[in-house]
Amino acid sequence: MAIIVKKFGGSSVGNVSLIRNIAARLAKDYRKGDQLVLVVSAMAKTTDSLFELAYEITRHPSRREMDMLLTAGERISMSLLSLSLLEEGIPSISFTGSQSGIITDEHHGNAKILRVNAFRIMEELTKGKVVIVAGFQGVSTSKEITTLGRGGSDTSAVALACYLGAEKCEIYTDVKGVYTADPRIVENARFIPEISYLDMLALAYSGSKVLHPRAVEFAYKYHVPVEVKSSFTFEPGTMIRNDEIIRDENMEERKINSISHKENILCYRIAPDAKALLLLNNWHHEIFKIQIEKEVLEIYVESSFEPEIDYLLDNSAYENYSKERNLGFVVLVGLGLATDPAFLAKIISLTSEIGVKRISHSERSLELMLASDSVKKTVALLHKELMEK
Ligand code: ADP
Ligand code: ASP
Ligand code: MG
């Protein structure tokens, strides 16, 4: 019998009726004979609301207490899903991250998984139960409750699939799968049936929310087959695999596979030194991007983190830093885009009215930095001009 890990995101378990629908679908899978391990996120907006409650009390909450608070969100959804499965007549049991044996380092708020001691999950599977695991959380080696960073339930799911030797990790979400751009912004975005780990990594690193970047890193490193699919229809979604899938007619054509974007970014510029980087290492939140040049260290983070970073820098005697607010990024994902002068010329002329601040690249992407409020229209424009013709 194959073990399958299925993860349900916040919008998929956003209310009791959605949870009951999912339970009814899962009951069918269970009766087909699969061994099911389900990973859940907190119900939609729950984690944000928990953050807000804490910030009503203090602007600088203790990270340990934040983790105690935030992990409550996933406890609610895991038990509601378990109750719904029991109502369907399916034996099930829910576990916190700690009970599931997800062992992490000590970095409250952005802990990394060290290993998974999943013997309790295995015991319950052997008894014929469906096991439901609270995503986004674990327990540190000093037995403290930790969280894995925003969006981290994807990483919990892929890590469990890897340690349990699962046949597949299915990530259920509120869209059919991965598209050529965020389907909520680009009306004509195309569904991608298969994507390589490396292209998915480039998309995830550059801001596409559909998968947590660490989940893709995990999947790539340990060859975990992942499918992103809809929790509303359960129809086949996007398969993320090891192989490059190349079906281009023009064999050496440089092609954009997808466009991702990130809004509301804040850049801190400080004198580059190792001390500043170590300071950020203590900060324990995901940093969007770090750029080091001779004279300046640039740190790009989500704007909502501004009070926390200010507090950190001000309390560490870093007075001489500057900030640039309201930045955004549009990233074209595809091989070798920046080595094609004609292609670059086209990008520059298409965006001439937009005010691109910087163009940089990696072997798999070309990144435009611009004002945050120009991001959506630039994604739509570039998708139309470069991918719909
Ligand atoms: P979940 O709550 O299930 O974890 P997320 O909100 O984290 O879901 O991720 C799903 C969202 O990712 C979609 O609703 C969509 O707006 C967004 N998204 C961004 N880029 C893409 C893309 N290229 N393909 C599909 N979805 C994307
Ligand atoms: N509930 C957490 C969050 O909102 C984790 C997740 O959804 O993956 O970030
Ligand atoms: Mg998510």
mmCIF file with all atom_site columns, N, CA and C in Angstrom, residues 49-96:
data_model
loop_
_atom_site.group_PDB
_atom_site.id
_atom_site.type_symbol
_atom_site.label_atom_id
_atom_site.label_alt_id
_atom_site.label_comp_id
_atom_site.label_asym_id
_atom_site.label_entity_id
_atom_site.label_seq_id
_atom_site.pdbx_PDB_ins_code
_atom_site.Cartn_x
_atom_site.Cartn_y
_atom_site.Cartn_z
_atom_site.occupancy
_atom_site.B_iso_or_equiv
_atom_site.pdbx_formal_charge
_atom_site.auth_seq_id
_atom_site.auth_comp_id
_atom_site.auth_asym_id
_atom_site.auth_atom_id
_atom_site.pdbx_PDB_model_num
ATOM 1   N N  . SER A 1 49 ? -4.587  36.836 12.037 1.00 0.00 ? 49 SER A N  1
ATOM 2   C CA . SER A 1 49 ? -5.338  37.351 13.196 1.00 0.00 ? 49 SER A CA 1
ATOM 3   C C  . SER A 1 49 ? -4.557  37.109 14.482 1.00 0.00 ? 49 SER A C  1
ATOM 4   N N  . LEU A 1 50 ? -3.890  35.968 14.572 1.00 0.00 ? 50 LEU A N  1
ATOM 5   C CA . LEU A 1 50 ? -3.108  35.688 15.787 1.00 0.00 ? 50 LEU A CA 1
ATOM 6   C C  . LEU A 1 50 ? -1.946  36.683 15.912 1.00 0.00 ? 50 LEU A C  1
ATOM 7   N N  . PHE A 1 51 ? -1.305  36.979 14.773 1.00 0.00 ? 51 PHE A N  1
ATOM 8   C CA . PHE A 1 51 ? -0.240  38.008 14.787 1.00 0.00 ? 51 PHE A CA 1
ATOM 9   C C  . PHE A 1 51 ? -0.805  39.326 15.318 1.00 0.00 ? 51 PHE A C  1
ATOM 10  N N  . GLU A 1 52 ? -1.974  39.710 14.773 1.00 0.00 ? 52 GLU A N  1
ATOM 11  C CA . GLU A 1 52 ? -2.557  41.010 15.173 1.00 0.00 ? 52 GLU A CA 1
ATOM 12  C C  . GLU A 1 52 ? -2.837  41.065 16.675 1.00 0.00 ? 52 GLU A C  1
ATOM 13  N N  . LEU A 1 53 ? -3.331  39.941 17.218 1.00 0.00 ? 53 LEU A N  1
ATOM 14  C CA . LEU A 1 53 ? -3.605  39.920 18.668 1.00 0.00 ? 53 LEU A CA 1
ATOM 15  C C  . LEU A 1 53 ? -2.326  40.205 19.450 1.00 0.00 ? 53 LEU A C  1
ATOM 16  N N  . ALA A 1 54 ? -1.246  39.559 19.033 1.00 0.00 ? 54 ALA A N  1
ATOM 17  C CA . ALA A 1 54 ? 0.021   39.755 19.760 1.00 0.00 ? 54 ALA A CA 1
ATOM 18  C C  . ALA A 1 54 ? 0.494   41.197 19.631 1.00 0.00 ? 54 ALA A C  1
ATOM 19  N N  . TYR A 1 55 ? 0.350   41.766 18.408 1.00 0.00 ? 55 TYR A N  1
ATOM 20  C CA . TYR A 1 55 ? 0.824   43.141 18.198 1.00 0.00 ? 55 TYR A CA 1
ATOM 21  C C  . TYR A 1 55 ? -0.047  44.169 18.925 1.00 0.00 ? 55 TYR A C  1
ATOM 22  N N  . GLU A 1 56 ? -1.263  43.756 19.323 1.00 0.00 ? 56 GLU A N  1
ATOM 23  C CA . GLU A 1 56 ? -2.052  44.670 20.166 1.00 0.00 ? 56 GLU A CA 1
ATOM 24  C C  . GLU A 1 56 ? -1.409  44.810 21.534 1.00 0.00 ? 56 GLU A C  1
ATOM 25  N N  . ILE A 1 57 ? -0.638  43.810 21.914 1.00 0.00 ? 57 ILE A N  1
ATOM 26  C CA . ILE A 1 57 ? -0.003  43.834 23.246 1.00 0.00 ? 57 ILE A CA 1
ATOM 27  C C  . ILE A 1 57 ? 1.386   44.447 23.181 1.00 0.00 ? 57 ILE A C  1
ATOM 28  N N  . THR A 1 58 ? 2.160   44.068 22.157 1.00 0.00 ? 58 THR A N  1
ATOM 29  C CA . THR A 1 58 ? 3.527   44.581 22.067 1.00 0.00 ? 58 THR A CA 1
ATOM 30  C C  . THR A 1 58 ? 3.987   44.621 20.613 1.00 0.00 ? 58 THR A C  1
ATOM 31  N N  . ARG A 1 59 ? 4.857   45.587 20.286 1.00 0.00 ? 59 ARG A N  1
ATOM 32  C CA . ARG A 1 59 ? 5.432   45.646 18.938 1.00 0.00 ? 59 ARG A CA 1
ATOM 33  C C  . ARG A 1 59 ? 6.608   44.680 18.818 1.00 0.00 ? 59 ARG A C  1
ATOM 34  N N  . HIS A 1 60 ? 7.115   44.182 19.942 1.00 0.00 ? 60 HIS A N  1
ATOM 35  C CA . HIS A 1 60 ? 8.295   43.299 19.897 1.00 0.00 ? 60 HIS A CA 1
ATOM 36  C C  . HIS A 1 60 ? 8.047   42.037 20.712 1.00 0.00 ? 60 HIS A C  1
ATOM 37  N N  . PRO A 1 61 ? 7.130   41.191 20.229 1.00 0.00 ? 61 PRO A N  1
ATOM 38  C CA . PRO A 1 61 ? 6.773   40.014 21.022 1.00 0.00 ? 61 PRO A CA 1
ATOM 39  C C  . PRO A 1 61 ? 7.917   39.003 21.133 1.00 0.00 ? 61 PRO A C  1
ATOM 40  N N  . SER A 1 62 ? 7.947   38.307 22.236 1.00 0.00 ? 62 SER A N  1
ATOM 41  C CA . SER A 1 62 ? 8.924   37.218 22.426 1.00 0.00 ? 62 SER A CA 1
ATOM 42  C C  . SER A 1 62 ? 8.682   36.169 21.340 1.00 0.00 ? 62 SER A C  1
ATOM 43  N N  . ARG A 1 63 ? 9.761   35.726 20.709 1.00 0.00 ? 63 ARG A N  1
ATOM 44  C CA . ARG A 1 63 ? 9.583   34.771 19.599 1.00 0.00 ? 63 ARG A CA 1
ATOM 45  C C  . ARG A 1 63 ? 9.061   33.423 20.098 1.00 0.00 ? 63 ARG A C  1
ATOM 46  N N  . ARG A 1 64 ? 9.497   33.047 21.275 1.00 0.00 ? 64 ARG A N  1
ATOM 47  C CA . ARG A 1 64 ? 9.014   31.777 21.823 1.00 0.00 ? 64 ARG A CA 1
ATOM 48  C C  . ARG A 1 64 ? 7.493   31.827 22.015 1.00 0.00 ? 64 ARG A C  1
ATOM 49  N N  . GLU A 1 65 ? 7.020   32.921 22.623 1.00 0.00 ? 65 GLU A N  1
ATOM 50  C CA . GLU A 1 65 ? 5.581   33.023 22.888 1.00 0.00 ? 65 GLU A CA 1
ATOM 51  C C  . GLU A 1 65 ? 4.804   33.142 21.580 1.00 0.00 ? 65 GLU A C  1
ATOM 52  N N  . MET A 1 66 ? 5.393   33.811 20.569 1.00 0.00 ? 66 MET A N  1
ATOM 53  C CA . MET A 1 66 ? 4.732   33.889 19.261 1.00 0.00 ? 66 MET A CA 1
ATOM 54  C C  . MET A 1 66 ? 4.532   32.488 18.689 1.00 0.00 ? 66 MET A C  1
ATOM 55  N N  . ASP A 1 67 ? 5.537   31.641 18.833 1.00 0.00 ? 67 ASP A N  1
ATOM 56  C CA . ASP A 1 67 ? 5.398   30.288 18.293 1.00 0.00 ? 67 ASP A CA 1
ATOM 57  C C  . ASP A 1 67 ? 4.317   29.500 19.029 1.00 0.00 ? 67 ASP A C  1
ATOM 58  N N  . MET A 1 68 ? 4.232   29.709 20.361 1.00 0.00 ? 68 MET A N  1
ATOM 59  C CA . MET A 1 68 ? 3.155   29.039 21.117 1.00 0.00 ? 68 MET A CA 1
ATOM 60  C C  . MET A 1 68 ? 1.797   29.494 20.576 1.00 0.00 ? 68 MET A C  1
ATOM 61  N N  . LEU A 1 69 ? 1.707   30.807 20.308 1.00 0.00 ? 69 LEU A N  1
ATOM 62  C CA . LEU A 1 69 ? 0.444   31.379 19.837 1.00 0.00 ? 69 LEU A CA 1
ATOM 63  C C  . LEU A 1 69 ? 0.103   30.894 18.425 1.00 0.00 ? 69 LEU A C  1
ATOM 64  N N  . LEU A 1 70 ? 1.058   31.046 17.500 1.00 0.00 ? 70 LEU A N  1
ATOM 65  C CA . LEU A 1 70 ? 0.770   30.776 16.086 1.00 0.00 ? 70 LEU A CA 1
ATOM 66  C C  . LEU A 1 70 ? 0.457   29.308 15.821 1.00 0.00 ? 70 LEU A C  1
ATOM 67  N N  . THR A 1 71 ? 1.087   28.417 16.586 1.00 0.00 ? 71 THR A N  1
ATOM 68  C CA . THR A 1 71 ? 0.849   26.985 16.327 1.00 0.00 ? 71 THR A CA 1
ATOM 69  C C  . THR A 1 71 ? -0.584  26.583 16.693 1.00 0.00 ? 71 THR A C  1
ATOM 70  N N  . ALA A 1 72 ? -1.268  27.452 17.456 1.00 0.00 ? 72 ALA A N  1
ATOM 71  C CA . ALA A 1 72 ? -2.665  27.144 17.806 1.00 0.00 ? 72 ALA A CA 1
ATOM 72  C C  . ALA A 1 72 ? -3.539  27.085 16.550 1.00 0.00 ? 72 ALA A C  1
ATOM 73  N N  . GLY A 1 73 ? -3.207  27.881 15.531 1.00 0.00 ? 73 GLY A N  1
ATOM 74  C CA . GLY A 1 73 ? -4.037  27.939 14.316 1.00 0.00 ? 73 GLY A CA 1
ATOM 75  C C  . GLY A 1 73 ? -4.171  26.570 13.663 1.00 0.00 ? 73 GLY A C  1
ATOM 76  N N  . GLU A 1 74 ? -3.058  25.877 13.509 1.00 0.00 ? 74 GLU A N  1
ATOM 77  C CA . GLU A 1 74 ? -3.081  24.573 12.835 1.00 0.00 ? 74 GLU A CA 1
ATOM 78  C C  . GLU A 1 74 ? -3.737  23.494 13.705 1.00 0.00 ? 74 GLU A C  1
ATOM 79  N N  . ARG A 1 75 ? -3.725  23.708 15.031 1.00 0.00 ? 75 ARG A N  1
ATOM 80  C CA . ARG A 1 75 ? -4.405  22.742 15.921 1.00 0.00 ? 75 ARG A CA 1
ATOM 81  C C  . ARG A 1 75 ? -5.907  22.752 15.678 1.00 0.00 ? 75 ARG A C  1
ATOM 82  N N  . ILE A 1 76 ? -6.440  23.939 15.360 1.00 0.00 ? 76 ILE A N  1
ATOM 83  C CA . ILE A 1 76 ? -7.888  24.032 15.129 1.00 0.00 ? 76 ILE A CA 1
ATOM 84  C C  . ILE A 1 76 ? -8.246  23.251 13.862 1.00 0.00 ? 76 ILE A C  1
ATOM 85  N N  . SER A 1 77 ? -7.513  23.522 12.774 1.00 0.00 ? 77 SER A N  1
ATOM 86  C CA . SER A 1 77 ? -7.904  22.877 11.505 1.00 0.00 ? 77 SER A CA 1
ATOM 87  C C  . SER A 1 77 ? -7.657  21.371 11.545 1.00 0.00 ? 77 SER A C  1
ATOM 88  N N  . MET A 1 78 ? -6.566  20.946 12.228 1.00 0.00 ? 78 MET A N  1
ATOM 89  C CA . MET A 1 78 ? -6.285  19.493 12.235 1.00 0.00 ? 78 MET A CA 1
ATOM 90  C C  . MET A 1 78 ? -7.398  18.745 12.975 1.00 0.00 ? 78 MET A C  1
ATOM 91  N N  . SER A 1 79 ? -7.887  19.308 14.083 1.00 0.00 ? 79 SER A N  1
ATOM 92  C CA . SER A 1 79 ? -8.907  18.569 14.824 1.00 0.00 ? 79 SER A CA 1
ATOM 93  C C  . SER A 1 79 ? -10.252 18.622 14.097 1.00 0.00 ? 79 SER A C  1
ATOM 94  N N  . LEU A 1 80 ? -10.553 19.753 13.447 1.00 0.00 ? 80 LEU A N  1
ATOM 95  C CA . LEU A 1 80 ? -11.823 19.816 12.702 1.00 0.00 ? 80 LEU A CA 1
ATOM 96  C C  . LEU A 1 80 ? -11.825 18.819 11.541 1.00 0.00 ? 80 LEU A C  1
ATOM 97  N N  . LEU A 1 81 ? -10.671 18.683 10.859 1.00 0.00 ? 81 LEU A N  1
ATOM 98  C CA . LEU A 1 81 ? -10.608 17.709 9.755  1.00 0.00 ? 81 LEU A CA 1
ATOM 99  C C  . LEU A 1 81 ? -10.728 16.285 10.306 1.00 0.00 ? 81 LEU A C  1
ATOM 100 N N  . SER A 1 82 ? -10.094 16.048 11.446 1.00 0.00 ? 82 SER A N  1
ATOM 101 C CA . SER A 1 82 ? -10.183 14.706 12.026 1.00 0.00 ? 82 SER A CA 1
ATOM 102 C C  . SER A 1 82 ? -11.630 14.394 12.429 1.00 0.00 ? 82 SER A C  1
ATOM 103 N N  . LEU A 1 83 ? -12.311 15.368 13.043 1.00 0.00 ? 83 LEU A N  1
ATOM 104 C CA . LEU A 1 83 ? -13.718 15.154 13.422 1.00 0.00 ? 83 LEU A CA 1
ATOM 105 C C  . LEU A 1 83 ? -14.568 14.873 12.184 1.00 0.00 ? 83 LEU A C  1
ATOM 106 N N  . SER A 1 84 ? -14.285 15.597 11.088 1.00 0.00 ? 84 SER A N  1
ATOM 107 C CA . SER A 1 84 ? -15.074 15.390 9.864  1.00 0.00 ? 84 SER A CA 1
ATOM 108 C C  . SER A 1 84 ? -14.830 14.002 9.287  1.00 0.00 ? 84 SER A C  1
ATOM 109 N N  . LEU A 1 85 ? -13.576 13.535 9.341  1.00 0.00 ? 85 LEU A N  1
ATOM 110 C CA . LEU A 1 85 ? -13.295 12.184 8.824  1.00 0.00 ? 85 LEU A CA 1
ATOM 111 C C  . LEU A 1 85 ? -13.975 11.132 9.696  1.00 0.00 ? 85 LEU A C  1
ATOM 112 N N  . LEU A 1 86 ? -13.951 11.332 11.011 1.00 0.00 ? 86 LEU A N  1
ATOM 113 C CA . LEU A 1 86 ? -14.617 10.375 11.913 1.00 0.00 ? 86 LEU A CA 1
ATOM 114 C C  . LEU A 1 86 ? -16.112 10.319 11.585 1.00 0.00 ? 86 LEU A C  1
ATOM 115 N N  . GLU A 1 87 ? -16.688 11.497 11.278 1.00 0.00 ? 87 GLU A N  1
ATOM 116 C CA . GLU A 1 87 ? -18.105 11.532 10.888 1.00 0.00 ? 87 GLU A CA 1
ATOM 117 C C  . GLU A 1 87 ? -18.357 10.750 9.606  1.00 0.00 ? 87 GLU A C  1
ATOM 118 N N  . GLU A 1 88 ? -17.345 10.721 8.713  1.00 0.00 ? 88 GLU A N  1
ATOM 119 C CA . GLU A 1 88 ? -17.466 9.956  7.451  1.00 0.00 ? 88 GLU A CA 1
ATOM 120 C C  . GLU A 1 88 ? -17.244 8.460  7.698  1.00 0.00 ? 88 GLU A C  1
ATOM 121 N N  . GLY A 1 89 ? -16.969 8.095  8.954  1.00 0.00 ? 89 GLY A N  1
ATOM 122 C CA . GLY A 1 89 ? -16.717 6.686  9.279  1.00 0.00 ? 89 GLY A CA 1
ATOM 123 C C  . GLY A 1 89 ? -15.274 6.259  9.030  1.00 0.00 ? 89 GLY A C  1
ATOM 124 N N  . ILE A 1 90 ? -14.362 7.231  8.892  1.00 0.00 ? 90 ILE A N  1
ATOM 125 C CA . ILE A 1 90 ? -12.947 6.910  8.621  1.00 0.00 ? 90 ILE A CA 1
ATOM 126 C C  . ILE A 1 90 ? -12.152 7.063  9.922  1.00 0.00 ? 90 ILE A C  1
ATOM 127 N N  . PRO A 1 91 ? -11.416 6.030  10.348 1.00 0.00 ? 91 PRO A N  1
ATOM 128 C CA . PRO A 1 91 ? -10.621 6.183  11.571 1.00 0.00 ? 91 PRO A CA 1
ATOM 129 C C  . PRO A 1 91 ? -9.503  7.196  11.346 1.00 0.00 ? 91 PRO A C  1
ATOM 130 N N  . SER A 1 92 ? -9.418  8.183  12.218 1.00 0.00 ? 92 SER A N  1
ATOM 131 C CA . SER A 1 92 ? -8.359  9.177  11.999 1.00 0.00 ? 92 SER A CA 1
ATOM 132 C C  . SER A 1 92 ? -7.878  9.721  13.337 1.00 0.00 ? 92 SER A C  1
ATOM 133 N N  . ILE A 1 93 ? -6.681  10.293 13.305 1.00 0.00 ? 93 ILE A N  1
ATOM 134 C CA . ILE A 1 93 ? -6.117  10.873 14.527 1.00 0.00 ? 93 ILE A CA 1
ATOM 135 C C  . ILE A 1 93 ? -5.280  12.079 14.129 1.00 0.00 ? 93 ILE A C  1
ATOM 136 N N  . SER A 1 94 ? -5.349  13.152 14.913 1.00 0.00 ? 94 SER A N  1
ATOM 137 C CA . SER A 1 94 ? -4.533  14.326 14.571 1.00 0.00 ? 94 SER A CA 1
ATOM 138 C C  . SER A 1 94 ? -3.370  14.470 15.548 1.00 0.00 ? 94 SER A C  1
ATOM 139 N N  . PHE A 1 95 ? -2.246  14.961 15.013 1.00 0.00 ? 95 PHE A N  1
ATOM 140 C CA . PHE A 1 95 ? -1.038  15.174 15.815 1.00 0.00 ? 95 PHE A CA 1
ATOM 141 C C  . PHE A 1 95 ? -0.508  16.589 15.606 1.00 0.00 ? 95 PHE A C  1
ATOM 142 N N  . THR A 1 96 ? 0.041   17.175 16.646 1.00 0.00 ? 96 THR A N  1
ATOM 143 C CA . THR A 1 96 ? 0.785   18.432 16.477 1.00 0.00 ? 96 THR A CA 1
ATOM 144 C C  . THR A 1 96 ? 2.114   18.105 15.777 1.00 0.00 ? 96 THR A C  1
#
